[in-house]
XYZ file of C-alpha atoms in Angstrom:
756
model
C -0.187 0.016 0.102
C 2.969 2.464 0.682
C 4.331 1.767 -2.673
C 1.016 2.236 -4.330
C 0.694 5.522 -2.589
C 4.101 6.497 -3.709
C 3.157 5.539 -7.233
C 0.003 7.557 -7.268
C 2.177 10.584 -5.756
C 4.710 10.196 -8.777
C 1.733 10.205 -11.280
C 0.201 13.329 -9.974
C 3.549 14.924 -10.197
C 4.151 13.921 -13.567
C 0.833 15.316 -14.502
C 1.870 18.428 -12.876
C 4.467 19.035 -15.630
C 1.531 19.716 -17.899
C 0.670 22.971 -16.073
C 3.092 25.281 -17.333
C 3.020 24.210 -20.877
C -0.746 24.287 -21.133
C -0.774 27.709 -19.643
C 1.784 29.017 -22.157
C 0.393 27.127 -25.255
C -3.312 26.805 -24.430
C -4.353 28.800 -27.375
C -2.545 26.585 -29.915
C -3.657 23.212 -28.374
C -7.002 23.646 -26.690
C -7.820 26.726 -28.740
C -8.069 27.427 -32.448
C -4.615 29.086 -32.710
C -1.364 27.754 -34.397
C 2.162 28.281 -33.304
C 3.199 28.584 -36.941
C 3.967 32.358 -37.310
C 2.079 32.683 -40.550
C 1.725 36.419 -39.945
C 5.404 36.885 -40.301
C 4.977 36.403 -44.079
C 3.098 39.606 -44.341
C 6.434 41.406 -43.770
C 7.422 41.027 -47.311
C 5.606 41.463 -50.786
C 3.363 40.082 -52.127
C 1.887 39.271 -48.793
C 2.555 43.025 -47.485
C -0.058 44.309 -49.903
C -2.805 42.422 -48.116
C -1.852 42.798 -44.466
C -4.347 45.499 -43.829
C -7.340 43.644 -45.276
C -6.406 40.340 -43.290
C -5.923 42.172 -40.009
C -2.038 41.640 -39.924
C -0.812 45.121 -39.011
C 2.227 43.887 -37.140
C 3.544 40.226 -36.796
C 3.121 39.006 -33.262
C 6.740 38.120 -33.054
C 8.998 38.946 -36.096
C 11.829 36.936 -34.617
C 10.096 33.510 -35.245
C 10.106 33.544 -39.136
C 12.381 30.432 -39.121
C 9.356 28.491 -37.846
C 7.257 29.148 -41.063
C 9.977 29.425 -43.725
C 12.064 26.706 -42.325
C 10.491 24.090 -40.001
C 6.900 24.389 -41.324
C 7.924 23.610 -44.985
C 10.103 20.735 -43.838
C 7.158 19.221 -41.769
C 4.884 19.693 -44.610
C 7.149 18.339 -47.200
C 7.703 15.033 -45.157
C 3.976 14.558 -44.314
C 3.070 14.931 -47.634
C 5.682 12.519 -49.019
C 4.892 10.000 -46.593
C 1.170 10.220 -47.286
C 2.269 9.871 -51.145
C 4.078 6.514 -50.124
C 7.606 8.354 -50.935
C 10.642 8.361 -48.671
C 11.997 12.230 -49.088
C 15.555 11.570 -49.759
C 15.866 14.857 -51.829
C 14.067 18.016 -51.832
C 13.971 20.214 -55.299
C 12.794 23.428 -53.799
C 15.827 25.197 -52.273
C 19.484 25.509 -53.666
C 18.496 24.136 -57.083
C 17.757 20.863 -55.054
C 19.689 19.400 -52.111
C 19.474 16.258 -49.650
C 16.386 16.266 -47.405
C 16.441 13.104 -45.167
C 20.163 13.320 -44.514
C 19.950 16.730 -42.783
C 17.788 15.597 -40.059
C 16.435 18.959 -39.004
C 12.927 17.960 -40.040
C 12.897 15.462 -37.094
C 10.890 13.052 -39.304
C 12.340 9.906 -37.879
C 11.648 11.067 -34.218
C 8.634 9.256 -32.924
C 6.979 12.347 -31.364
C 7.117 14.030 -34.880
C 4.563 11.350 -35.918
C 1.924 13.850 -34.164
C 2.270 15.624 -37.486
C 0.850 12.781 -39.305
C -1.938 12.279 -36.931
C -3.034 15.974 -36.453
C -3.341 18.835 -38.951
C 0.257 20.223 -39.230
C -0.668 23.593 -37.810
C -2.410 22.184 -34.893
C 0.354 19.597 -34.253
C 3.144 22.047 -33.324
C 1.209 23.056 -30.098
C 0.925 19.587 -29.042
C 4.267 18.715 -29.974
C 5.642 21.566 -27.868
C 3.623 20.471 -24.922
C 4.747 16.955 -25.187
C 8.402 17.760 -25.272
C 8.228 20.388 -22.459
C 6.449 17.772 -20.300
C 8.999 15.102 -21.234
C 11.726 17.511 -20.258
C 10.237 18.042 -16.816
C 9.282 14.516 -16.160
C 12.832 13.266 -17.072
C 14.453 15.822 -14.927
C 12.353 14.701 -12.131
C 13.232 11.027 -12.654
C 16.893 12.078 -12.492
C 16.187 14.117 -9.247
C 14.896 11.034 -7.663
C 17.681 8.888 -8.803
C 19.938 11.520 -6.986
C 17.953 10.795 -3.823
C 16.284 14.221 -3.969
C 12.797 14.356 -2.117
C 9.783 14.546 -4.441
C 9.275 18.406 -3.961
C 12.936 18.957 -4.735
C 12.980 16.837 -7.846
C 9.705 18.526 -8.911
C 11.371 21.880 -8.439
C 14.344 20.630 -10.679
C 11.928 19.649 -13.368
C 10.053 22.750 -13.515
C 13.055 24.859 -13.715
C 14.589 22.708 -16.589
C 11.281 22.676 -18.680
C 10.705 26.410 -18.040
C 14.064 27.727 -18.625
C 14.487 30.451 -21.125
C 16.527 28.168 -23.422
C 13.599 25.534 -23.672
C 10.804 28.028 -24.030
C 12.427 30.100 -26.463
C 13.694 27.269 -28.506
C 10.109 25.756 -28.426
C 8.682 28.929 -30.212
C 11.065 28.607 -33.312
C 13.283 25.266 -33.137
C 11.196 22.344 -32.217
C 13.961 19.930 -32.887
C 16.079 21.514 -30.177
C 13.677 20.915 -27.474
C 13.075 17.394 -28.793
C 16.810 16.433 -28.470
C 17.391 18.542 -25.242
C 14.622 16.800 -23.427
C 16.454 13.416 -22.969
C 19.597 14.602 -21.374
C 18.365 14.269 -17.687
C 17.327 10.664 -18.443
C 20.808 9.930 -20.168
C 22.541 11.312 -17.011
C 20.161 9.122 -14.828
C 21.239 5.903 -16.730
C 24.804 6.783 -16.363
C 24.327 7.213 -12.631
C 22.370 3.977 -12.294
C 25.099 2.124 -14.396
C 27.837 3.056 -12.335
C 25.907 2.475 -9.178
C 24.682 -0.893 -10.250
C 27.934 -2.135 -11.524
C 29.747 -0.705 -8.372
C 27.264 -2.633 -6.159
C 27.416 -5.703 -8.133
C 31.155 -5.896 -7.837
C 31.171 -5.177 -4.213
C 28.627 -8.081 -3.665
C 30.420 -10.492 -5.741
C 33.814 -9.724 -3.918
C 31.947 -10.008 -0.493
C 30.557 -13.428 -1.483
C 33.581 -14.598 -2.924
C 31.463 -15.765 -6.064
C 31.809 -15.047 -9.759
C 28.204 -15.375 -10.323
C 26.329 -12.306 -11.759
C 23.093 -13.840 -12.925
C 21.049 -12.124 -10.158
C 22.570 -8.626 -10.325
C 23.474 -7.910 -13.876
C 19.797 -7.633 -15.222
C 19.276 -4.103 -13.734
C 22.535 -2.837 -15.498
C 21.371 -4.313 -18.710
C 17.878 -2.644 -18.352
C 19.662 0.903 -17.801
C 21.868 0.336 -20.583
C 19.025 -0.354 -22.951
C 17.074 2.625 -21.493
C 20.014 4.925 -22.145
C 20.572 3.606 -25.571
C 16.994 4.386 -26.408
C 17.266 7.796 -24.906
C 20.469 8.579 -27.047
C 18.809 7.312 -30.004
C 15.778 9.627 -29.458
C 18.188 12.505 -28.991
C 19.689 11.656 -32.410
C 16.534 11.303 -34.256
C 14.994 14.515 -32.836
C 17.065 16.370 -35.331
C 19.672 18.780 -33.921
C 23.075 17.446 -34.251
C 24.461 20.449 -32.226
C 22.482 19.454 -29.284
C 23.337 15.941 -29.648
C 26.955 17.067 -29.637
C 26.695 18.841 -26.503
C 24.838 16.008 -25.101
C 27.611 13.492 -25.696
C 30.085 15.844 -24.378
C 28.239 16.578 -21.138
C 27.556 12.595 -20.865
C 31.380 12.163 -21.182
C 32.291 14.634 -18.462
C 29.600 13.348 -16.025
C 30.710 9.797 -16.534
C 34.285 10.540 -16.178
C 33.698 12.636 -12.858
C 31.451 9.845 -11.510
C 33.907 6.980 -12.328
C 36.756 8.973 -10.912
C 34.692 9.576 -7.703
C 33.532 6.106 -7.329
C 37.150 4.753 -7.744
C 38.086 6.222 -4.322
C 35.962 3.752 -2.528
C 37.526 0.636 -1.284
C 35.240 -2.072 0.316
C 36.211 -5.507 1.729
C 39.833 -4.712 0.445
C 38.448 -4.763 -3.064
C 38.737 -1.424 -4.969
C 36.177 -0.332 -7.390
C 37.345 -0.961 -10.915
C 36.595 1.602 -13.601
C 36.823 -0.759 -16.469
C 33.683 -2.555 -15.892
C 31.298 0.203 -15.807
C 33.135 2.082 -18.475
C 32.501 -0.986 -20.714
C 28.796 -0.856 -19.872
C 28.708 2.899 -20.561
C 30.530 2.517 -23.841
C 27.958 -0.198 -24.782
C 25.071 2.235 -23.961
C 26.620 4.916 -26.265
C 27.405 2.593 -29.116
C 23.722 1.115 -28.972
C 22.350 4.408 -28.894
C 24.346 5.622 -31.825
C 23.208 2.356 -33.508
C 19.730 3.301 -32.954
C 20.150 6.874 -34.345
C 22.561 5.673 -37.220
C 19.755 5.827 -39.718
C 19.915 9.455 -39.265
C 23.397 10.100 -37.941
C 25.267 8.428 -40.761
C 23.673 10.268 -43.477
C 24.014 13.628 -41.645
C 27.983 12.852 -41.200
C 28.108 12.422 -44.879
C 26.336 15.565 -45.740
C 28.016 17.389 -42.827
C 31.356 16.836 -44.531
C 30.100 18.647 -47.660
C 28.527 21.441 -45.679
C 29.639 25.059 -46.532
C 30.143 26.086 -42.799
C 33.306 23.882 -42.271
C 36.060 26.315 -41.176
C 33.868 29.355 -42.357
C 34.386 31.258 -39.275
C 37.443 32.306 -37.212
C 37.654 32.054 -33.519
C 37.419 35.611 -33.103
C 34.276 35.857 -35.254
C 32.590 32.872 -33.116
C 33.651 34.919 -29.878
C 31.885 37.874 -31.442
C 28.503 35.859 -31.484
C 28.769 35.222 -27.839
C 26.806 37.223 -24.890
C 28.016 40.503 -24.245
C 28.724 41.193 -20.513
C 25.705 43.345 -19.937
C 23.509 40.323 -20.821
C 24.117 38.764 -17.444
C 21.252 41.208 -16.384
C 18.764 38.878 -17.901
C 19.358 36.231 -15.477
C 17.280 38.398 -13.109
C 15.401 40.523 -15.697
C 14.343 38.397 -18.694
C 12.829 41.305 -20.609
C 15.154 44.068 -19.549
C 16.497 44.281 -23.081
C 13.035 44.175 -24.647
C 10.953 41.453 -26.245
C 10.151 41.118 -29.883
C 6.542 40.219 -28.933
C 5.983 43.389 -27.013
C 4.664 46.070 -29.261
C 3.377 48.494 -26.668
C 4.150 49.846 -23.373
C 2.047 51.518 -20.412
C 3.310 54.946 -19.367
C 3.590 54.669 -15.613
C 2.959 58.371 -15.061
C -0.310 58.670 -17.176
C -1.405 55.094 -17.344
C -1.907 55.478 -20.910
C -1.115 52.488 -23.253
C 1.190 53.562 -26.093
C 2.620 51.648 -29.309
C 6.161 51.286 -30.285
C 6.473 53.271 -33.579
C 9.366 55.738 -33.892
C 12.538 55.467 -31.740
C 14.663 58.597 -30.420
C 17.048 58.434 -32.985
C 14.159 58.216 -35.676
C 14.550 54.547 -36.624
C 11.154 52.896 -37.148
C 10.706 50.254 -34.468
C 7.524 48.203 -33.728
C 8.622 46.268 -30.619
C 10.696 46.770 -27.456
C 13.747 44.405 -28.275
C 17.081 46.417 -27.947
C 19.736 43.912 -26.846
C 22.895 43.124 -28.746
C 21.790 39.657 -29.020
C 18.351 38.322 -30.299
C 15.982 37.185 -27.903
C 15.889 33.473 -28.977
C 19.683 33.106 -28.616
C 19.746 35.173 -25.537
C 17.183 33.086 -23.598
C 18.946 32.467 -20.386
C 16.279 33.184 -17.745
C 15.721 30.420 -14.929
C 13.587 32.145 -12.505
C 14.457 34.117 -9.254
C 13.681 31.480 -6.723
C 15.973 28.768 -8.622
C 18.839 31.055 -8.440
C 18.734 31.410 -4.612
C 18.203 27.654 -4.379
C 21.059 26.982 -6.373
C 23.267 28.888 -4.153
C 21.953 26.904 -1.278
C 22.568 23.760 -3.230
C 26.122 24.789 -3.888
C 26.711 25.665 -0.232
C 25.224 22.434 1.112
C 26.526 20.136 -1.439
C 28.356 17.846 1.000
C 25.810 18.031 3.708
C 24.987 14.346 3.790
C 25.855 11.052 2.518
C 23.250 9.508 0.190
C 22.454 5.899 1.354
C 22.256 2.998 -0.966
C 20.840 -0.457 -0.328
C 24.163 -2.152 -0.331
C 26.462 0.259 1.472
C 26.093 3.552 3.357
C 29.486 4.930 2.353
C 28.743 5.272 -1.246
C 28.214 8.232 -3.616
C 28.205 11.463 -1.654
C 25.986 14.584 -2.660
C 29.372 16.457 -2.891
C 30.130 14.799 -5.925
C 27.187 15.955 -7.834
C 27.057 19.298 -6.595
C 30.814 19.907 -7.375
C 30.268 18.635 -10.809
C 27.140 20.952 -11.749
C 28.727 23.858 -10.203
C 31.872 23.439 -12.339
C 29.636 22.841 -15.259
C 27.637 26.048 -14.518
C 30.738 28.284 -14.254
C 32.267 26.613 -17.584
C 29.103 27.253 -19.275
C 28.963 30.807 -18.238
C 32.476 31.356 -19.524
C 31.766 29.914 -22.797
C 28.407 31.722 -23.133
C 30.181 35.189 -22.614
C 32.938 34.303 -25.065
C 35.835 34.239 -22.752
C 39.212 32.883 -24.038
C 38.172 29.566 -22.365
C 36.092 28.993 -25.365
C 39.195 28.284 -27.301
C 39.072 24.843 -25.441
C 36.043 23.994 -27.442
C 36.856 25.774 -30.798
C 40.325 24.177 -31.001
C 40.036 21.040 -28.892
C 37.015 19.258 -29.894
C 36.416 17.720 -33.594
C 33.873 19.458 -35.651
C 33.593 22.346 -33.178
C 34.562 24.939 -35.844
C 31.163 24.236 -37.507
C 29.406 25.430 -34.100
C 29.086 29.045 -34.536
C 26.953 29.271 -31.258
C 28.908 29.729 -27.999
C 25.667 31.127 -26.578
C 24.183 27.535 -27.030
C 25.920 26.585 -23.730
C 22.873 27.991 -22.092
C 21.706 24.407 -22.468
C 24.015 22.823 -20.045
C 23.848 25.839 -17.909
C 20.048 25.225 -17.778
C 20.328 21.640 -16.833
C 23.045 22.404 -14.073
C 21.130 25.184 -12.458
C 17.944 23.101 -12.383
C 19.847 20.164 -10.773
C 21.495 22.592 -8.147
C 18.246 24.318 -7.341
C 16.648 20.785 -6.540
C 19.626 20.060 -4.372
C 19.178 23.582 -2.695
C 15.466 22.808 -2.051
C 16.603 19.406 -0.481
C 19.187 21.124 1.649
C 16.711 23.790 2.870
C 14.052 21.344 3.827
C 16.277 18.752 5.277
C 16.747 20.608 8.649
C 20.434 19.233 8.537
C 21.643 22.752 8.199
C 20.305 23.675 11.552
C 21.682 20.557 13.275
C 24.857 19.775 11.355
C 25.510 22.685 9.351
C 28.564 24.894 9.807
C 28.254 28.375 11.105
C 28.804 29.971 7.474
C 26.070 27.564 6.168
C 23.434 28.559 8.890
C 24.368 32.110 8.161
C 23.901 31.647 4.405
C 20.514 30.376 4.720
C 19.536 33.502 6.866
C 21.311 35.885 4.869
C 19.593 34.729 1.508
C 16.278 34.702 3.254
C 16.594 38.200 4.495
C 18.133 39.570 1.346
C 15.184 38.411 -0.631
C 12.425 39.001 2.070
C 13.601 42.667 2.593
C 15.349 43.396 -0.668
C 11.993 42.865 -2.570
C 10.160 45.573 -0.571
C 13.036 47.942 -0.834
C 13.056 47.739 -4.642
C 9.355 47.978 -4.650
C 9.406 51.201 -2.496
C 12.190 52.731 -4.617
C 10.172 52.284 -7.801
C 7.038 53.815 -6.070
C 9.496 56.740 -4.998
C 10.783 57.209 -8.549
C 7.347 57.375 -9.895
C 6.103 59.838 -7.482
C 9.125 61.873 -7.863
C 9.852 61.466 -11.393
C 10.595 64.950 -12.318
C 13.632 64.975 -9.908
C 14.782 61.555 -11.362
C 14.063 62.379 -15.018
C 17.706 63.989 -15.673
C 19.462 60.997 -14.347
C 17.055 58.498 -16.120
C 17.657 60.392 -19.423
C 21.542 60.100 -19.070
C 20.995 56.245 -18.523
C 18.794 56.217 -21.517
C 21.241 57.807 -23.892
C 24.286 56.045 -22.496
C 22.880 52.533 -23.034
C 23.826 51.055 -26.536
C 20.675 50.502 -28.651
C 18.044 51.988 -26.030
C 17.708 55.111 -28.087
C 17.161 53.098 -31.392
C 14.121 51.472 -29.818
C 12.185 53.791 -27.281
C 10.950 57.316 -28.147
C 12.221 58.982 -25.141
C 13.611 58.383 -21.901
C 10.176 58.334 -20.189
C 9.144 55.447 -22.460
C 12.282 53.484 -21.513
C 11.577 54.421 -17.692
C 8.117 53.212 -18.016
C 8.980 49.777 -19.805
C 11.705 49.062 -17.404
C 9.499 49.913 -14.432
C 7.451 46.752 -15.239
C 10.431 44.482 -15.346
C 11.687 45.725 -12.154
C 8.405 45.635 -10.511
C 8.050 41.957 -11.286
C 11.548 41.319 -10.141
C 10.531 43.003 -6.724
C 7.466 40.804 -6.350
C 9.404 37.625 -7.174
C 12.135 38.591 -4.549
C 9.449 39.075 -1.926
C 7.802 35.640 -2.886
C 11.220 33.954 -2.734
C 11.948 35.494 0.677
C 8.672 34.049 1.891
C 9.369 30.606 0.485
C 12.881 30.580 2.105
C 11.267 31.528 5.282
C 8.880 28.592 5.157
C 11.656 26.539 4.020
C 13.537 27.379 7.204
C 10.460 26.346 9.126
C 9.855 22.869 7.268
C 8.549 20.093 9.449
C 8.276 17.095 7.575
C 5.967 15.605 10.118
C 3.443 18.255 9.568
C 1.543 17.480 6.382
C -0.483 20.960 6.299
C 2.790 22.782 6.732
C 4.551 20.821 4.073
C 1.614 21.209 1.548
C 1.696 25.189 2.026
C 5.343 25.195 1.425
C 5.277 23.057 -1.695
C 2.405 25.145 -3.002
C 3.997 28.337 -2.472
C 7.277 27.295 -4.008
C 5.765 25.595 -7.054
C 3.147 28.379 -7.443
C 5.784 31.212 -7.329
C 8.059 29.370 -9.951
C 5.297 28.834 -12.362
C 4.053 32.262 -11.978
C 7.583 33.720 -12.352
C 8.286 31.509 -15.764
C 4.792 32.228 -17.000
C 5.062 36.053 -16.620
C 8.563 35.929 -18.218
C 7.573 33.852 -21.254
C 3.740 34.478 -21.916
C 3.011 35.823 -25.454
C 6.213 35.151 -26.875
C 5.104 32.130 -29.083
C 3.053 32.711 -32.096
C -0.889 32.217 -31.758
C -2.254 33.181 -35.084
C -5.066 32.158 -37.128
C -4.248 28.997 -39.301
C -6.077 30.398 -42.086
C -3.232 32.675 -42.805
C -1.118 29.643 -43.971
C -3.666 28.893 -46.843
C -3.672 32.414 -48.187
C -2.443 32.870 -51.894
C -1.346 36.191 -53.067
C -2.093 36.981 -56.713
C 1.562 36.625 -57.684
C 1.361 33.077 -56.150
C -1.620 32.241 -58.319
C -0.129 33.514 -61.381
C 2.941 31.216 -60.956
C 1.030 28.137 -60.317
C -0.652 28.608 -63.671
C 2.804 28.635 -65.628
C 3.585 25.299 -67.298
C 6.639 23.366 -67.377
C 9.583 22.783 -64.916
C 11.345 25.945 -63.969
C 13.124 27.704 -60.970
C 12.794 31.105 -59.704
C 15.126 33.856 -57.844
C 14.792 37.321 -56.956
C 16.593 40.447 -57.585
C 17.037 42.874 -54.490
C 19.886 45.392 -54.893
C 18.559 47.573 -52.129
C 18.353 44.900 -49.459
C 14.577 44.173 -49.667
C 13.186 40.583 -49.628
C 10.642 40.237 -52.417
C 9.134 36.918 -52.103
C 11.528 35.985 -49.292
C 13.839 32.840 -49.552
C 12.063 29.512 -48.695
C 8.641 31.077 -49.247
C 8.339 29.269 -52.526
C 8.409 25.933 -50.839
C 5.138 26.806 -49.278
C 3.742 26.558 -52.763
C 5.988 23.940 -54.360
C 8.075 26.461 -56.352
C 11.663 25.684 -56.992
C 14.282 28.197 -56.109
C 17.889 28.644 -56.478
C 17.895 30.814 -53.257
C 17.490 29.360 -49.812
C 17.942 29.544 -46.015
C 19.295 26.752 -44.138
C 22.234 25.848 -42.037
C 23.079 23.095 -44.133
C 24.178 24.063 -47.764
C 26.303 22.110 -49.963
C 29.605 23.693 -50.274
C 29.823 22.853 -54.036
C 26.543 24.817 -54.361
C 27.875 27.837 -52.456
C 30.895 27.786 -54.772
C 28.717 27.627 -57.953
C 26.697 30.662 -56.830
C 29.773 32.536 -55.718
C 30.948 32.432 -59.462
C 27.719 34.299 -60.214
C 28.560 37.006 -57.653
C 30.037 37.256 -54.133
C 27.742 35.516 -51.561
C 27.608 37.907 -48.451
C 24.845 36.349 -46.681
C 26.513 32.968 -45.954
C 27.251 33.933 -42.292
C 23.348 34.035 -41.868
C 22.899 30.624 -43.635
C 21.463 32.160 -46.808
C 22.030 31.950 -50.563
C 21.258 35.541 -51.336
C 19.004 37.050 -54.037
C 20.835 38.548 -57.019
C 22.016 41.933 -55.931
C 24.396 43.107 -58.762
C 23.116 44.226 -62.007
C 25.871 42.512 -63.904
C 24.823 39.265 -62.409
C 21.617 39.154 -64.237
C 23.216 38.439 -67.483
C 25.329 35.377 -66.005
C 24.913 32.246 -68.085
C 25.245 30.339 -64.871
C 21.717 31.651 -63.986
C 20.375 30.440 -67.406
C 21.944 26.917 -66.918
C 20.189 26.657 -63.531
C 16.878 27.098 -65.377
C 15.971 30.263 -63.750
C 12.782 31.297 -65.768
C 11.336 33.801 -63.564
C 12.842 36.722 -61.547
C 10.965 38.525 -59.031
C 11.819 42.064 -57.987
C 10.517 45.463 -57.084
C 12.981 47.114 -59.610
C 12.548 48.022 -63.268
C 14.818 45.867 -65.393
C 15.927 46.663 -69.093
C 17.837 43.669 -70.422
C 17.224 42.012 -73.704
C 16.834 38.508 -72.251
C 14.432 39.509 -69.637
C 10.630 40.219 -70.561
C 8.176 41.618 -68.198
C 5.642 38.860 -67.551
C 3.573 39.899 -64.711
C 3.106 43.014 -62.344
C 1.175 43.686 -59.193
C 1.289 43.550 -55.417
C 4.412 45.843 -55.490
C 6.497 43.585 -57.410
C 7.245 42.668 -61.112
C 8.189 39.142 -62.527
C 10.649 39.147 -65.416
C 10.737 36.000 -67.480
C 14.275 34.884 -68.698
C 13.976 34.088 -72.257
C 17.639 32.375 -72.198
C 16.644 29.931 -69.521
C 17.981 26.477 -70.271
C 15.693 23.385 -70.154
C 15.857 21.343 -67.008
C 17.652 18.435 -68.853
C 19.663 18.576 -72.068
C 22.333 16.859 -74.042
C 25.667 18.581 -75.492
C 26.969 17.714 -78.858
C 30.314 15.857 -78.995
C 32.009 18.661 -81.028
C 33.674 20.796 -78.406
C 34.047 23.717 -80.780
C 30.380 24.084 -81.017
C 29.936 24.214 -77.266
C 32.741 26.700 -76.884
C 31.256 28.920 -79.612
C 27.672 29.124 -78.149
C 26.990 26.587 -75.318
C 23.441 27.439 -74.813
C 22.497 27.346 -78.316
C 24.489 23.954 -78.740
C 21.923 22.391 -76.077
C 19.476 19.774 -77.098
C 16.514 19.562 -74.819
C 15.943 16.110 -73.565
């Protein structure tokens, strides 16, 4: 009965991990909206001409365009291919055609992606997001329990991980990232159990003087199998960069735990590293084997990718966080949010839209950081930061007991590992010289142009430390066996938050009541912060926007102080007291993460995905097999790259992180490719390039532009919606033969072609 009660409690907690995802994504799951940001298409022609009539004044979040021009077209292509009974090895819609299945980012082999085969694609995105966030929280909870955390502590760890800025920002635009990242806690749990089970088996057999393993080897095999499946799922989720970091963290964790356990000697027999290491290696190899159907093709296509060695160490460092970004650990929206299109003037109470910045820049949202919001998502909540500090301070406070021996596996080992991982992650995120260890020291790392992606291991480490801090706080051991400084730390953190919050709120109230006196200082701060004057119309707007961010911080500090006070008074024997404390901690954390992230993901009408501008309707009527491109000498984006795939138009442009290097070299022969750092094959931007025979050989029949072009080989074929379409009269057929006489080809290669 006790086990049954514990099982029911675990099920209830597992269901609790649905709460935050459904609060954030209710409109796109239970409601009639879609997460696919179809409204972002209306930033460019030809959609822009119809924005007003369809009620799309401003895209809800202009930063999420990748979801509709990349991920959505991938999902749509793989779903349609499977329904047509085809395996989509190749896509003809970008870059004149390129591998599809091998790239993996479509996640079509990942079991959770089968939701897109069951549900309408526009609706499936919401449920996929909820499923992966639930999975991340649930698996972090499992890992916490394996580390002997109490259920409330493991629940807090799971909430922190699933609600981290990294997970929620990625959910809105890169579903394959959260699909891969969700499995890391389970992989660490499997490593932990394999080492413990192998160690305990060794000690048991040594004590019994028996070589028999039949009774104790089965749990090891089960954990190896579970870990292999988890690693396979990580690979099939489709983001090889997250898999790379996952394998790296697994290796560091396993090495750390093996070294730690090798220090124990029981019954005059030292723990042997080779045996658990062999099991761990078997787990990884089996996992790679499960994922090999995706991994092997990816490795092949990756070797031909244009990004190999395409950025120097200095350039990669430049894409890291700037020092001031550290503020977003406490103020997630301090540097604005692309989904915030208005602010409330705290003096007048009037709600005003963002339109024109102080320096005259047109601006329709509040984002002004030097790193975009998705890449800069680092927020983990206020309570978890203080709990993590307690976790670090109390790391070695007790010995975790195991069924075989009470001297095994101290909490200190885990605390030290996650503390070190947190510090290293911060060093890499902020582009310190330590990142050279990654760039120069690891294979294929020169293709990873994303030091900011170390927010992923940071999120895991802080979540684990927060769970440990919760356990430390509620154990009561710090009152009995804690050192003087540990007791002082608990009291100091509680006082800092409990009184710091009201002081901050009082300061905000005073600044509002005496705004006239503070205005000159606020103005100097506003003008002195890079980027602020390019977003806000004046210092008062800046003050009003940041007032809300600081006000929320003040409330969270007060709430954290209350939670820490209840934690100090924890009494596990009093159920009522326990329930109040757990509800307060969980409620505060969910409220904090909800306020920080609500409204960031798209929630728009799915009907926008079906809208066809007149240009699209005209192109659909054109016979034959042909390709398109655009001409944009002034930096505009007519019929933006990848948009043609929405309607099965074949394009020589494209936007993707995997582009065959051979193709980029071909396009560079037409004109310099200046957008490869943004993973783009650019539109034609030079007038001379329009005459390139290499364009003709690619079969480019239609050129879309806002310009007027006067060239003999180009004929105006259509005009409207702010654009013109020119027909290339010299476009080569899609397939042809060349005569054997080389002189004829040399004299006029296009004329020598014979259509096949």
